[in-house]
Every structure is written in C-alpha cells, then in structure tokens.
Coordinates of C-alpha atoms in Angstrom, one line a residue:
X854 CA 0.0 0.0 0.0
X855 CA 1.4 3.4 -1.0
X856 CA 1.2 6.4 1.2
X857 CA -0.5 8.8 -1.2
X858 CA -3.2 6.6 -2.6
X859 CA -6.6 8.3 -2.6
X860 CA -8.1 5.8 -0.1
X861 CA -5.2 6.4 2.3
X862 CA -5.6 10.2 2.1
X863 CA -9.4 10.0 2.7
X864 CA -8.8 7.8 5.8
X865 CA -6.2 10.2 7.1
X866 CA -8.5 13.2 6.6
X867 CA -11.4 11.5 8.3
X868 CA -9.2 10.6 11.3
X869 CA -7.9 14.2 11.5
X870 CA -11.5 15.5 11.3
X871 CA -12.5 13.2 14.2
X872 CA -9.5 14.1 16.4
X873 CA -9.4 17.9 15.8
X874 CA -13.0 18.7 14.9
X875 CA -14.3 20.9 12.0
X876 CA -13.4 24.2 13.7
X877 CA -9.7 23.5 14.2
X878 CA -9.0 21.7 10.9
X879 CA -8.8 24.9 8.8
X880 CA -6.4 26.4 11.3
X881 CA -4.2 23.3 11.2
X882 CA -4.2 23.4 7.4
X883 CA -3.1 27.1 7.5
X884 CA -0.4 26.3 10.0
X885 CA 0.8 23.4 7.9
X886 CA 0.9 25.6 4.8
X887 CA 3.0 28.3 6.6
X888 CA 5.4 25.7 7.9
X889 CA 5.8 24.1 4.4
X890 CA 6.4 27.6 2.9
X891 CA 9.1 28.5 5.5
X892 CA 10.7 25.1 5.0
X893 CA 11.0 25.7 1.2
X894 CA 12.4 29.2 1.8
X895 CA 15.0 27.8 4.2
X896 CA 16.0 25.1 1.7
X897 CA 16.3 27.8 -1.0
X898 CA 18.4 30.0 1.2
X899 CA 20.7 27.1 2.2
X900 CA 21.1 26.2 -1.5
X901 CA 22.1 29.8 -2.4
X902 CA 24.6 29.9 0.5
X903 CA 26.2 26.6 -0.6
X904 CA 26.5 27.8 -4.2
X905 CA 28.0 31.2 -3.1
X906 CA 30.5 29.4 -0.9
X907 CA 31.4 27.0 -3.6
X908 CA 31.9 29.9 -6.1
X909 CA 34.1 31.7 -3.6
X910 CA 36.2 28.6 -3.0
X911 CA 36.7 28.2 -6.7
X912 CA 37.6 31.8 -7.1
X913 CA 40.3 31.5 -4.4
X914 CA 41.6 28.3 -5.8
X915 CA 42.1 29.7 -9.4
X916 CA 44.7 32.4 -8.4
X917 CA 46.5 29.9 -6.2
X918 CA 46.8 27.5 -9.2
X919 CA 48.1 30.2 -11.5
X920 CA 50.6 31.4 -8.9
X921 CA 52.0 27.9 -8.6
X922 CA 52.3 27.4 -12.3
X923 CA 53.6 31.0 -13.0
X924 CA 57.1 30.5 -11.3
X925 CA 57.6 27.3 -13.2
X926 CA 56.8 29.0 -16.5
X927 CA 59.0 32.0 -15.6
X928 CA 61.9 29.6 -14.8
X929 CA 61.5 27.9 -18.2
X930 CA 61.4 31.2 -20.0
X931 CA 64.5 32.6 -18.3
X932 CA 66.6 29.5 -19.1
X933 CA 65.4 29.6 -22.7
X934 CA 66.3 33.2 -23.1
X935 CA 69.9 32.8 -21.9
X936 CA 72.3 31.7 -24.7
X937 CA 74.4 28.7 -24.1
X938 CA 78.1 29.2 -23.4
X939 CA 80.4 27.7 -26.0
X940 CA 82.1 24.5 -24.9
X941 CA 85.8 24.8 -24.3
X942 CA 87.9 22.2 -26.0

C-alpha cells in the first residue's frame, strides 16, 4: 500500500477530522501551509549559501593554481632566453 493513494488520504483526513474537529481543521491546514512555505524558503536560502561558498572557494583556488604554475613558466622562460656558453675544448 502506497502512502499517497486516494483511499489512504481519505482515511487520514477522516481521522484528522474526528480528532481535531471541524473548527480546528482549517487552522491546522493554514499552519501546515505556513510551515511548508518556511521550510521551502529555508532550503532555497541554504542552496544559495552553498552555491555562493562553492563559487568563492573556486575563485580563491584559481589564483593559487596560477601562482603555482607561474614560477615554473618563468623559470622555463628565463633558461630559454639565456644563450648557451660555447664549450671549451
């Protein structure tokens, strides 16, 4: 039996109606709606924070990678620019 089948939902609604009564049921629905909305907003905020943190980490890592490769490239360029000394015989 699946959780969201129509028969199961009807049974759950009837039990909720018997427990809480017809006067409190709309208030409970409204409270549940507000809670669901706040949860979705919280998840969206968390997702934005994670993306922003990930982008900042990637931006910090890029200059560090170029700084590591730059001295090696500079060393290669400086040795290539120097002429070789003639060999003494």
